[in-house]
Short mmCIF file of C-alpha atoms in Angstrom, two decimals:
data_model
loop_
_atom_site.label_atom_id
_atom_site.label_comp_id
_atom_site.label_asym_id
_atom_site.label_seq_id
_atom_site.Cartn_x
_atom_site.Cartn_y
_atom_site.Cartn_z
CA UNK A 1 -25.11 90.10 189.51
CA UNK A 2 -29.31 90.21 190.30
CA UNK A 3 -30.48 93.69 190.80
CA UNK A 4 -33.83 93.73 191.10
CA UNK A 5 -36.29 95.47 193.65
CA UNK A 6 -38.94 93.25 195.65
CA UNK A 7 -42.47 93.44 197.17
CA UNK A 8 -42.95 93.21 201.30
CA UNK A 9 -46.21 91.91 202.71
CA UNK A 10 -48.65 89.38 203.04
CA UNK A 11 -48.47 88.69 199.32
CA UNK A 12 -45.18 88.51 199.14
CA UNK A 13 -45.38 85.93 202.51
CA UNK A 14 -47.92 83.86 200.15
CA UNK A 15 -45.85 83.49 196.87
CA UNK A 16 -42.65 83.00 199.03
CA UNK A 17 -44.23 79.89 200.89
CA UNK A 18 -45.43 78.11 197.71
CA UNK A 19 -42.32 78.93 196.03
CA UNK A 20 -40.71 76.87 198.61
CA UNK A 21 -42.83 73.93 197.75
CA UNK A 22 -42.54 74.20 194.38
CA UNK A 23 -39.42 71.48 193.75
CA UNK A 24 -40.75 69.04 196.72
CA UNK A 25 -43.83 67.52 194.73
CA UNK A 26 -44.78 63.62 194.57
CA UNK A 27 -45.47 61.66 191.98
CA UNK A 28 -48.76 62.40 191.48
CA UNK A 29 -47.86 66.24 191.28
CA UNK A 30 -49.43 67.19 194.30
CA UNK A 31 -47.06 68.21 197.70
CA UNK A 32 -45.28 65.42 199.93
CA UNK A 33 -46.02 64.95 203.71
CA UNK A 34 -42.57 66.18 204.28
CA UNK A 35 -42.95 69.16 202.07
CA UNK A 36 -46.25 70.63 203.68
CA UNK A 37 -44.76 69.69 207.19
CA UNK A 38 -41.63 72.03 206.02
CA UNK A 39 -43.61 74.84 204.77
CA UNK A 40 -45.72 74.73 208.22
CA UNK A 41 -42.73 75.22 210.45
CA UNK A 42 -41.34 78.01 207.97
CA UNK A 43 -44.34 79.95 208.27
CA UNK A 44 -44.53 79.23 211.96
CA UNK A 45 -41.25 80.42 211.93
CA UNK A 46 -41.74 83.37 210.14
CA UNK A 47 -44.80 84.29 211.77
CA UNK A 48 -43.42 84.02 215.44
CA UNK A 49 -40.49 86.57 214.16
CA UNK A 50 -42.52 88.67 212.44
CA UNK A 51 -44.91 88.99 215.84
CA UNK A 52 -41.49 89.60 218.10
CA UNK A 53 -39.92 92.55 215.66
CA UNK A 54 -43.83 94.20 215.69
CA UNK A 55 -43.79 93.61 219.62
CA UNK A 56 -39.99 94.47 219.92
CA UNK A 57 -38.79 96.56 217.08
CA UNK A 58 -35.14 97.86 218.25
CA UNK A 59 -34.41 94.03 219.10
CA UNK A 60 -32.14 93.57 216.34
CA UNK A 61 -31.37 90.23 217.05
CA UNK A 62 -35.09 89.25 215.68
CA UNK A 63 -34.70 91.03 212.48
CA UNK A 64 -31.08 89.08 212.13
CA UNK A 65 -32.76 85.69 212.38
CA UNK A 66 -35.53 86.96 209.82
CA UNK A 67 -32.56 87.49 207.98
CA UNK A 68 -30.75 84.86 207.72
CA UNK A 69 -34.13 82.48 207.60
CA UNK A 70 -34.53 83.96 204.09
CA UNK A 71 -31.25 84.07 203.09
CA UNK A 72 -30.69 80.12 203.91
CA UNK A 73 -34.05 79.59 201.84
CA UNK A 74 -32.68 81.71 198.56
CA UNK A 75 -34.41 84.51 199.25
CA UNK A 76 -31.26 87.61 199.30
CA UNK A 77 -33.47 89.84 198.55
CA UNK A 78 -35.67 89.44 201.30
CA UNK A 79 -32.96 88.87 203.99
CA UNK A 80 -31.08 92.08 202.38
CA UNK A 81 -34.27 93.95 202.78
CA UNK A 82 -34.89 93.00 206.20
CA UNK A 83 -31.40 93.80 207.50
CA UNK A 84 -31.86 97.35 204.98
CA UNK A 85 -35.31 98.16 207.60
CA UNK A 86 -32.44 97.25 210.53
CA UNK A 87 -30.15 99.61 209.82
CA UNK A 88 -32.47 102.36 209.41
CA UNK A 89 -33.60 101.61 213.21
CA UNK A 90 -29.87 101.19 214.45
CA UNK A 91 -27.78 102.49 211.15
CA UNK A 92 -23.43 101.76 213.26
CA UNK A 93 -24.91 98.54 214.18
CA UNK A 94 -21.87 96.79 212.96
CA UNK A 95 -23.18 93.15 213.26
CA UNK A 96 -26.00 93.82 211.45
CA UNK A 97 -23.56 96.07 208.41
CA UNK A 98 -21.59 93.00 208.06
CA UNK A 99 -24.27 90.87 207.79
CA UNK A 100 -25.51 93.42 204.98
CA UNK A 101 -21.93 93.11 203.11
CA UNK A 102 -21.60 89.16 203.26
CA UNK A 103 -25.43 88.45 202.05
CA UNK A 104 -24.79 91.53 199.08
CA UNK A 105 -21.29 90.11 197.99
CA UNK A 106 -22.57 86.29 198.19
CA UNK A 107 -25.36 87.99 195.83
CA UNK A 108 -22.70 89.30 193.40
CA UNK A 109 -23.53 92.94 194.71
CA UNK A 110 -19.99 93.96 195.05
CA UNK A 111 -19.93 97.35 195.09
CA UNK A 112 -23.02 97.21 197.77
CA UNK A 113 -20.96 94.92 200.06
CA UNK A 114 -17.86 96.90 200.26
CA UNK A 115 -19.72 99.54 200.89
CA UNK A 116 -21.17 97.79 204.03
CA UNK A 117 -17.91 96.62 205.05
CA UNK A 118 -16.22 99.91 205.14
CA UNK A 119 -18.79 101.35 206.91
CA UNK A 120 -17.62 98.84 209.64
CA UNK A 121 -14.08 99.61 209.18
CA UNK A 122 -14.86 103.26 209.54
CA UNK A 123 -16.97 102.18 213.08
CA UNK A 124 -15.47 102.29 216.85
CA UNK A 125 -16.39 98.51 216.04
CA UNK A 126 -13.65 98.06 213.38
CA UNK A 127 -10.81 96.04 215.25
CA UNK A 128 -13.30 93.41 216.81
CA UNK A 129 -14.49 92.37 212.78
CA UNK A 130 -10.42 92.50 211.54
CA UNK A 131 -10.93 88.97 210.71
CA UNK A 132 -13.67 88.63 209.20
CA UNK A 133 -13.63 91.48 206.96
CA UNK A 134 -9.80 90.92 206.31
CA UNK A 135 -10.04 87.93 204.60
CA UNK A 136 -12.42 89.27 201.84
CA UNK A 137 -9.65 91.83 200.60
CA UNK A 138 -5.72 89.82 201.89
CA UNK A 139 -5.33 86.30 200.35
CA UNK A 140 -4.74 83.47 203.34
CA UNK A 141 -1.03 83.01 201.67
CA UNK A 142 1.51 84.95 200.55
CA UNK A 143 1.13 85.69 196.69
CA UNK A 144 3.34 86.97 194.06
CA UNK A 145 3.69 87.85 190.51
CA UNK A 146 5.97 85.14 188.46
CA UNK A 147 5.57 86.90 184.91
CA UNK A 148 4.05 90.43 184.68
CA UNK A 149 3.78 92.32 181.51
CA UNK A 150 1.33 94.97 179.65
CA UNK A 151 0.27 91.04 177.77
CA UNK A 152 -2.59 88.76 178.65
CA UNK A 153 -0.53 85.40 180.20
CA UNK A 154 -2.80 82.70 181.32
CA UNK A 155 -3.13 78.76 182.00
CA UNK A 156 0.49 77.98 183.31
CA UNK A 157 1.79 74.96 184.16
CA UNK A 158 4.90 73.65 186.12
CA UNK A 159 7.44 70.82 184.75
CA UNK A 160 7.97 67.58 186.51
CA UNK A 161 11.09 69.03 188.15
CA UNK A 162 9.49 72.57 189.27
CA UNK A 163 11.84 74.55 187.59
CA UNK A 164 9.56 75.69 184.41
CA UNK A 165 6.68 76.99 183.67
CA UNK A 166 4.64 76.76 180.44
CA UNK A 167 2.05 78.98 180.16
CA UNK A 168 0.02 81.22 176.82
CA UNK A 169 0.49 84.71 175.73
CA UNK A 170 -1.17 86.92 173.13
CA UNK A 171 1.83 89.43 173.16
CA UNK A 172 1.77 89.11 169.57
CA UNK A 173 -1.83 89.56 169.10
CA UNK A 174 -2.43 85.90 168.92
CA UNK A 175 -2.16 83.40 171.78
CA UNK A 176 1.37 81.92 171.63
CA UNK A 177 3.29 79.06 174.25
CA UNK A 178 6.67 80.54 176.41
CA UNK A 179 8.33 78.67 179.23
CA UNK A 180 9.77 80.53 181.95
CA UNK A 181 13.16 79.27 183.10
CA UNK A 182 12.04 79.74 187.14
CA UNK A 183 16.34 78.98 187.34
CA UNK A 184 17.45 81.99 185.49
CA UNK A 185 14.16 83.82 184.81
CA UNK A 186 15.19 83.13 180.69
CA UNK A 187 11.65 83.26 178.85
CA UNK A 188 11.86 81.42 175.74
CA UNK A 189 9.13 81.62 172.85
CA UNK A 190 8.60 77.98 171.45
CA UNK A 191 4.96 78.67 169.14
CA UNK A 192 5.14 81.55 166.63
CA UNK A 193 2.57 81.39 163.99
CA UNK A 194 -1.04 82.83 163.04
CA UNK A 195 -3.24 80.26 164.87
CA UNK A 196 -3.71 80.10 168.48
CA UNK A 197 -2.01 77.65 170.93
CA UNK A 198 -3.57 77.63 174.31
CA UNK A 199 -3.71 75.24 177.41
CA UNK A 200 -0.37 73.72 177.28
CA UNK A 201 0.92 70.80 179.86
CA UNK A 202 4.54 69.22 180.15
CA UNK A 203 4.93 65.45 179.85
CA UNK A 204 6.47 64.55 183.16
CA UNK A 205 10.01 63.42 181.26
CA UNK A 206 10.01 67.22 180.08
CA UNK A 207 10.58 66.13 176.35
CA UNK A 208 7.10 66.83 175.01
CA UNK A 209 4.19 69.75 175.71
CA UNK A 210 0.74 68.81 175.04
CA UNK A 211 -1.87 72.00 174.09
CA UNK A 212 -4.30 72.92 171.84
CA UNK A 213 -4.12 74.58 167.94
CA UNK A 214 -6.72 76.41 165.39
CA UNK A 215 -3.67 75.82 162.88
CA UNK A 216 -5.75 73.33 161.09
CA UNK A 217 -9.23 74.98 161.41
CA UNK A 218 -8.72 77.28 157.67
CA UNK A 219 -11.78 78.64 157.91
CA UNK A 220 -12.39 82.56 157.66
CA UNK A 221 -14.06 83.15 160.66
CA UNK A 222 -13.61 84.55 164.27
CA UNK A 223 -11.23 83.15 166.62
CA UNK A 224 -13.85 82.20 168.96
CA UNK A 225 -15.68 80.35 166.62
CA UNK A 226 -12.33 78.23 165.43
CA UNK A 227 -12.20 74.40 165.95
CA UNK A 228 -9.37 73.34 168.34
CA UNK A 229 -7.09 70.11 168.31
CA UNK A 230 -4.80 68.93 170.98
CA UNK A 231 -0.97 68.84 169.50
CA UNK A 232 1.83 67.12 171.05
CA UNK A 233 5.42 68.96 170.62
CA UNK A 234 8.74 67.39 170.86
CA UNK A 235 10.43 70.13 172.62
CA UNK A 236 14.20 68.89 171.85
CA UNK A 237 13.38 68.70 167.88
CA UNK A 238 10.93 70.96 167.87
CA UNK A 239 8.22 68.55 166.20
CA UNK A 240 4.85 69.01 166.47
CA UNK A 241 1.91 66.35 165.53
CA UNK A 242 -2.00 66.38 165.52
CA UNK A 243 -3.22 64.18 167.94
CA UNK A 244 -7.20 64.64 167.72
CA UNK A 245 -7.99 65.61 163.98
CA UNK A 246 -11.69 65.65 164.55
CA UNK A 247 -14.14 67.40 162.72
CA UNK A 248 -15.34 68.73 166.69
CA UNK A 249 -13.94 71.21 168.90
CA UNK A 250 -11.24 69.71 171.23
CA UNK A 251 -8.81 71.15 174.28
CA UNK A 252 -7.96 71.12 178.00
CA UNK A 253 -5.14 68.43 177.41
CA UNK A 254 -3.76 67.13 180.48
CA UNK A 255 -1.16 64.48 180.56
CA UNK A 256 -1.88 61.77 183.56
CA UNK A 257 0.79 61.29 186.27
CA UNK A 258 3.05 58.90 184.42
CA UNK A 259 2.92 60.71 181.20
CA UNK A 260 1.38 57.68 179.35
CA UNK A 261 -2.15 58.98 179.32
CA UNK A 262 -3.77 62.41 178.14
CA UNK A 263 -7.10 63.26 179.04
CA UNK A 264 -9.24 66.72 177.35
CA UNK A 265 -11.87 67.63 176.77
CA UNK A 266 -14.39 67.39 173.60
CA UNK A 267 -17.65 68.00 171.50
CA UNK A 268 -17.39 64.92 169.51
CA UNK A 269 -19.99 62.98 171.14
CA UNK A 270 -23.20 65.86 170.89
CA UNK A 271 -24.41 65.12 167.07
CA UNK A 272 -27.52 67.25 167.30
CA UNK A 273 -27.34 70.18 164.60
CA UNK A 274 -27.44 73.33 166.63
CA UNK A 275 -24.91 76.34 167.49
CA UNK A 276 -21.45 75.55 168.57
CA UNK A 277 -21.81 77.38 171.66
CA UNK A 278 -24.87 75.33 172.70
CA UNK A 279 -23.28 71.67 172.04
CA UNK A 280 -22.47 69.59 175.19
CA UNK A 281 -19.00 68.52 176.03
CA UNK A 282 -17.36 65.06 177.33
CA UNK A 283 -14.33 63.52 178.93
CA UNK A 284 -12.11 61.39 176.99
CA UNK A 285 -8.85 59.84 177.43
CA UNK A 286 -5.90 58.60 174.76
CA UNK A 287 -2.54 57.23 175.03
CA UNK A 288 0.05 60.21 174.49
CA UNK A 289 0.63 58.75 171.07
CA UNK A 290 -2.98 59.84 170.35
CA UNK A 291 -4.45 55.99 170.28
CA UNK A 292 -7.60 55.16 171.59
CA UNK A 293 -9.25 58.13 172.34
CA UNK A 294 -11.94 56.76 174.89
CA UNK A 295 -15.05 58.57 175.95
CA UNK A 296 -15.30 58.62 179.93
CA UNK A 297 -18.14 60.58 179.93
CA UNK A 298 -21.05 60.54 177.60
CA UNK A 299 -24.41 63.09 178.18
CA UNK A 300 -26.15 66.00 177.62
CA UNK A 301 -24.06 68.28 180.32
CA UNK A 302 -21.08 70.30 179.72
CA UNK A 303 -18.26 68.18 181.61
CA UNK A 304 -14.66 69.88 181.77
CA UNK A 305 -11.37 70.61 182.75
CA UNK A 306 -10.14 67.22 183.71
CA UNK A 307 -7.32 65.61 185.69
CA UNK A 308 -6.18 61.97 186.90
CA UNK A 309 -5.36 61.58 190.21
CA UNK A 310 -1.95 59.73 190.29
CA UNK A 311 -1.92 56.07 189.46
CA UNK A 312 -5.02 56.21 187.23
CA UNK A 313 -4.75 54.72 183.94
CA UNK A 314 -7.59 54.50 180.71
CA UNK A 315 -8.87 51.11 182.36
CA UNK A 316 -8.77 52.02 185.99
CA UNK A 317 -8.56 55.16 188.36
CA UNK A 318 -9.68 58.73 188.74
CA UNK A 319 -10.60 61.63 187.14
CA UNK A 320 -11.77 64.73 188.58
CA UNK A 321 -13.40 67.01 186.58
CA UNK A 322 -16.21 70.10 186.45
CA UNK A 323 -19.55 69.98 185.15
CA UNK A 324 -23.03 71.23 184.97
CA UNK A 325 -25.06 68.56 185.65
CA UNK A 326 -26.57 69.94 188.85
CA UNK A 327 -27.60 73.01 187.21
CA UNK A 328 -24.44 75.29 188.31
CA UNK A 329 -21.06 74.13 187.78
CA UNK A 330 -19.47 72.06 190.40
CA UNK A 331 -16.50 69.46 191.35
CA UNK A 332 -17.14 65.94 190.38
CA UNK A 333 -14.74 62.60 190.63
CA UNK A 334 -15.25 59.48 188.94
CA UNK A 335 -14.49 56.04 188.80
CA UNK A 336 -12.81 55.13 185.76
CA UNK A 337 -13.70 51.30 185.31
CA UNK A 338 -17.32 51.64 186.72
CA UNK A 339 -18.28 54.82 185.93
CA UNK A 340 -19.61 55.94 188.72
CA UNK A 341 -19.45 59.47 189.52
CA UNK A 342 -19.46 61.36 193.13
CA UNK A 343 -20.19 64.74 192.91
CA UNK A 344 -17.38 66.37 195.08
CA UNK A 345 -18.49 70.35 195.62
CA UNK A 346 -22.08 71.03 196.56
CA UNK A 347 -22.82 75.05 196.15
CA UNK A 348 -26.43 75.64 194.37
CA UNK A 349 -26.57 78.52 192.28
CA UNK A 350 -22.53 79.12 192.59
CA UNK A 351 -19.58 77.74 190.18
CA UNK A 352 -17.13 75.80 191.30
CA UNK A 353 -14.70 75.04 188.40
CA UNK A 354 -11.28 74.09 187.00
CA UNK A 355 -9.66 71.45 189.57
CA UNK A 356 -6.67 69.92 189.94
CA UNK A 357 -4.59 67.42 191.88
CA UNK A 358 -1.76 67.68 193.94
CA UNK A 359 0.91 64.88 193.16
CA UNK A 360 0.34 63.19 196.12
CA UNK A 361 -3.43 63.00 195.56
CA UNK A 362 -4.88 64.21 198.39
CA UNK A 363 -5.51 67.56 197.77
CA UNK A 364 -7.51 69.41 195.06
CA UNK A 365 -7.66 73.24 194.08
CA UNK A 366 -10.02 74.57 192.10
CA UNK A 367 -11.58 78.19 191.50
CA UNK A 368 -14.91 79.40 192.72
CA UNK A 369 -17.71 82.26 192.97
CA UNK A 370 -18.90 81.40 195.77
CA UNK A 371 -18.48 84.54 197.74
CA UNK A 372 -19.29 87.17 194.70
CA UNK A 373 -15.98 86.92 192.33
CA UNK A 374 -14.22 83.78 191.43
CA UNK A 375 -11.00 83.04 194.11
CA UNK A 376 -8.70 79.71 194.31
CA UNK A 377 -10.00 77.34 197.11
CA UNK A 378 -8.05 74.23 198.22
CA UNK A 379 -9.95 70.67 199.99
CA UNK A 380 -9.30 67.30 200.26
CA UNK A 381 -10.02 64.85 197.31
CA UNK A 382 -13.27 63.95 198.96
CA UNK A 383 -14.75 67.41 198.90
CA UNK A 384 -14.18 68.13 202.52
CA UNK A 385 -12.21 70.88 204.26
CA UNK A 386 -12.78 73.27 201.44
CA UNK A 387 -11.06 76.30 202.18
CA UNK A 388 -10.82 79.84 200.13
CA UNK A 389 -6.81 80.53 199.32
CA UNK A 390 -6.95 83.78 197.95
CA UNK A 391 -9.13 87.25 198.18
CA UNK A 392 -8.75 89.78 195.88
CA UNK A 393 -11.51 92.20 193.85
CA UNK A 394 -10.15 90.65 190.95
CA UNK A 395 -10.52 87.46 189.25
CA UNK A 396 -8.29 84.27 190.23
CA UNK A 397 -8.04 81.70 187.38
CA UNK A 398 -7.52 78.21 186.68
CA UNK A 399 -5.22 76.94 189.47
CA UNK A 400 -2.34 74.14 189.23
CA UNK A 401 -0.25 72.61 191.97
CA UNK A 402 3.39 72.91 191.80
CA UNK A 403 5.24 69.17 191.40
CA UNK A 404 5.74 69.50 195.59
CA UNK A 405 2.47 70.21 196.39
CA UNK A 406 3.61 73.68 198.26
CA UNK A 407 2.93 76.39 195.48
CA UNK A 408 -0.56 76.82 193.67
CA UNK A 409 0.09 78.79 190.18
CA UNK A 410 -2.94 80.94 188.65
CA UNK A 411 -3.95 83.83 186.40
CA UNK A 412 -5.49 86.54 187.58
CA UNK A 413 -6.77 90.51 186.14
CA UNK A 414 -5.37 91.84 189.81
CA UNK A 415 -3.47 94.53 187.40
CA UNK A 416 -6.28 94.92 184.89
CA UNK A 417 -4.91 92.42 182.52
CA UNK A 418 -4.15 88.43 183.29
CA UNK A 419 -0.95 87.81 184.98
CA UNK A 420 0.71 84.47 186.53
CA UNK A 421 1.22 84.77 189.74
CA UNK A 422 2.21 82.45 192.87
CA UNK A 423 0.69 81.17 195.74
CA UNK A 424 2.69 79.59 198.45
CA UNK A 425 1.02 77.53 201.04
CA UNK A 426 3.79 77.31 203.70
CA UNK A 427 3.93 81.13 203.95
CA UNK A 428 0.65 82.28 205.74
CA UNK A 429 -0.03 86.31 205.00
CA UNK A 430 0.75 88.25 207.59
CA UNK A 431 -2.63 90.23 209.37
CA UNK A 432 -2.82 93.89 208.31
CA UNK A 433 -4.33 97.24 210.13
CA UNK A 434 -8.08 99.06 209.91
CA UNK A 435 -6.28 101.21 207.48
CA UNK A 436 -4.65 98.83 205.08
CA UNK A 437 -8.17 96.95 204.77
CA UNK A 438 -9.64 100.29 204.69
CA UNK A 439 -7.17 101.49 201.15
CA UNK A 440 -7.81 97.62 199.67
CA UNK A 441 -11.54 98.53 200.15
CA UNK A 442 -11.04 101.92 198.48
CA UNK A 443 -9.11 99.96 195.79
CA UNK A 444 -11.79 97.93 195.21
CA UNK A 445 -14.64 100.21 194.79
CA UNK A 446 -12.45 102.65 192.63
CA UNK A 447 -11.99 99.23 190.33
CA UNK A 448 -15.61 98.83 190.33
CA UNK A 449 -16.24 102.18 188.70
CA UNK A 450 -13.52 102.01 186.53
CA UNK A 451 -15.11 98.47 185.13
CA UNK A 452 -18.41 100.27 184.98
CA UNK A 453 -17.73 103.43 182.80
#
């Protein structure tokens, strides 16, 4: 969330041309021909518009394109100060207000872009931006609550068959495993002890549950600084085993589409001596016995939450997964027996995390911040078509398809603390009034306040 005031002129013109340049340097250090040619035409651009809004002042379309030239070159500030010298010229111009709110809530300036957007709402303006403004405060699908308590519940997962869920709980203080009979809504607790089980999967048979445990991590120190394994559970006996028992932090267990393969996530590979917190993280797949733990990725970025699209194996395949190796976090895929990787999601400066794969393999869903709080987007397993699913103040979590491919589960804060809830893709939401988006918007800001007392 950048708050920070800026400086209008010809020095700010200056600075705001070279740093443009900055990242587009040969060899030798100095600028390319294609660099300088670039920073001519933006400051021929910005120039001519400059001359038509001091020629033409109440043309507001010259002061949009001003705009939205420094908003597509990084610069929100200036674009948000530009439209802010706008509005005080023509303050119910409603284009120009909504313009305001997407740029500030792109920004992570919540609070300043609903603001904007209920000024439009409020305007004689409001029906003819319904839908664009709706979609910022109704999700695109219907979505409902599947367990709901005064608890934290978080990372669920469906069974083969789609008639369970798994997902963690800290009810008891710590985080604990329940399944949720979807049949005869029977919740049954199947971890009870002082260590914390987290991120737990089904086997597709539905005899075992893979997760991670700090029960062997006997240290005396916070939670947050405990070591995690990933445990496989026999869920007829009741039998659990230790799968990783590494001296490194280990999770995200994910068992592939047959059930013969698990891949997680771990620390094992970074040997350098420094904080916990600042060592990077890899991809590695095992059998489900726990054999040959294999190392898919190897380097200094922080590579996560994978999944295997269906078919893949330790030798041969895919696996999707996040990372930071473009700076921000984003969606990458890679080829299991040559390695190469393709990065899927391309969003500078936003985070794109937490995918997975529809049984079918065509479709991933993932959560992103892309516009100002983190929502569950859907797009092909190619990266195109990317679409946002849901739109809520609050934040959506960690996504999984249902065994069909219809239902997306998540977690999300949308009643102050992190509840499952359900997403169905065959039942579009329904459009709602001025004065429905109008109380979500008052919702919003009146969460806002509460978060910042």
């Amino acid at each position: 969330m950048i708050r920070i005031n800026f400086l209008l002129g010809v020095l700010f013109l200056t600075a705001f041309l070279i740093s443009c340049t900055g990242s587009k340097k040969d060899v030798a250090g100095g600028l390319s021909t294609t660099a300088v040619e670039e920073d001519i035409q933006l400051r021929a651009k910005i120039k001519d518009l400059q001359e038509k809004i001091k020629k033409n002042p109440n043309t507001m379309d010259y002061r949009e394109e001003l705009a939205d030239l420094y908003f597509e070159n990084g610069h929100t500030l200036e674009a948000m100060k530009t439209l802010e010298e706008a509005l005080k010229i023509d303050p119910h111009n409603a284009e120009v207000q909504y313009k305001y709110g997407d740029f500030a809530l792109k920004s992570g300036d919540k609070r300043r872009a609903f603001i904007a957007f209920k000024a439009v709402m409020l305007g004689p303006d409001a029906n003819a931006y319904l839908d664009r403004i709706s979609p910022y405060f109704v999700d695109a699908f219907n979505v409902t609550p599947v367990v709901q308590s005064e608890a934290n519940e978080a990372f669920g997962a469906f069974s083969a068959d789609g008639n369970q869920i798994i997902y963690q709980s800290d009810q008891n203080g710590n985080w604990d495993l329940f399944i949720l009979d979807l049949t005869t809504n029977e919740v049954k607790q199947i971890t009870n002890s002082s260590a914390h089980e987290e991120n737990p999967s089904f086997s597709p048979d539905g005899v075992h549950i893979v997760y991670t445990s700090t029960e062997d991590d006997h240290r005396d120190v916070d939670f947050s600084q405990k070591l995690r394994d990933i445990y496989v559970m026999d869920l007829i006996t009741g039998e659990t085993e230790n799968l990783t028992k590494n001296g490194s932090d280990d999770w995200h267990p994910k068992y592939s589409f047959s059930g013969d393969f698990i891949v997680f996530v771990s620390q094992r590979n970074d040997l350098r001596e420094v904080p916990f917190y600042e060592m990077y993280s890899d991809i590695f797949i095992m059998q489900n016995n726990g054999r040959f733990q294999l190392s898919l990725t190897r380097d200094e970025f922080n590579d996560g939450s994978p999944a295997l699209m269906p078919g893949s194996t330790d030798e041969e395949g895919t696996v999707i997964f996040d990372s930071d190796r473009s700076g921000s976090f984003a969606i990458y895929k890679m080829d299991i027996r040559t390695k190469e990787i393709t990065q899927l999601t391309h969003n500078p400066d936003v985070n794109d995390v937490s995918p997975d794969v529809s049984s079918s393999g065509d479709k991933i869903t993932f959560f992103s911040d892309r516009d100002g709080n983190y929502e569950i987007y859907l797009m092909n397993n190619d990266g195109s078509a990317q679409q946002r699913l849901t739109s809520n103040p609050a934040e959506d979590l960690n996504p999984v398809f249902s065994p069909d491919g219809n239902k997306i589960l998540f977690h999300s804060d949308r009643e102050g603390n992190f509840d499952l809830y359900l997403l169905d893709l065959t039942q579009s939401a329904e459009q709602i009034s001025v004065s429905e988006v109008l109380s979500r918007i008052d919702q919003a800001l009146q969460k806002i306040e509460e978060e910042e007392e």
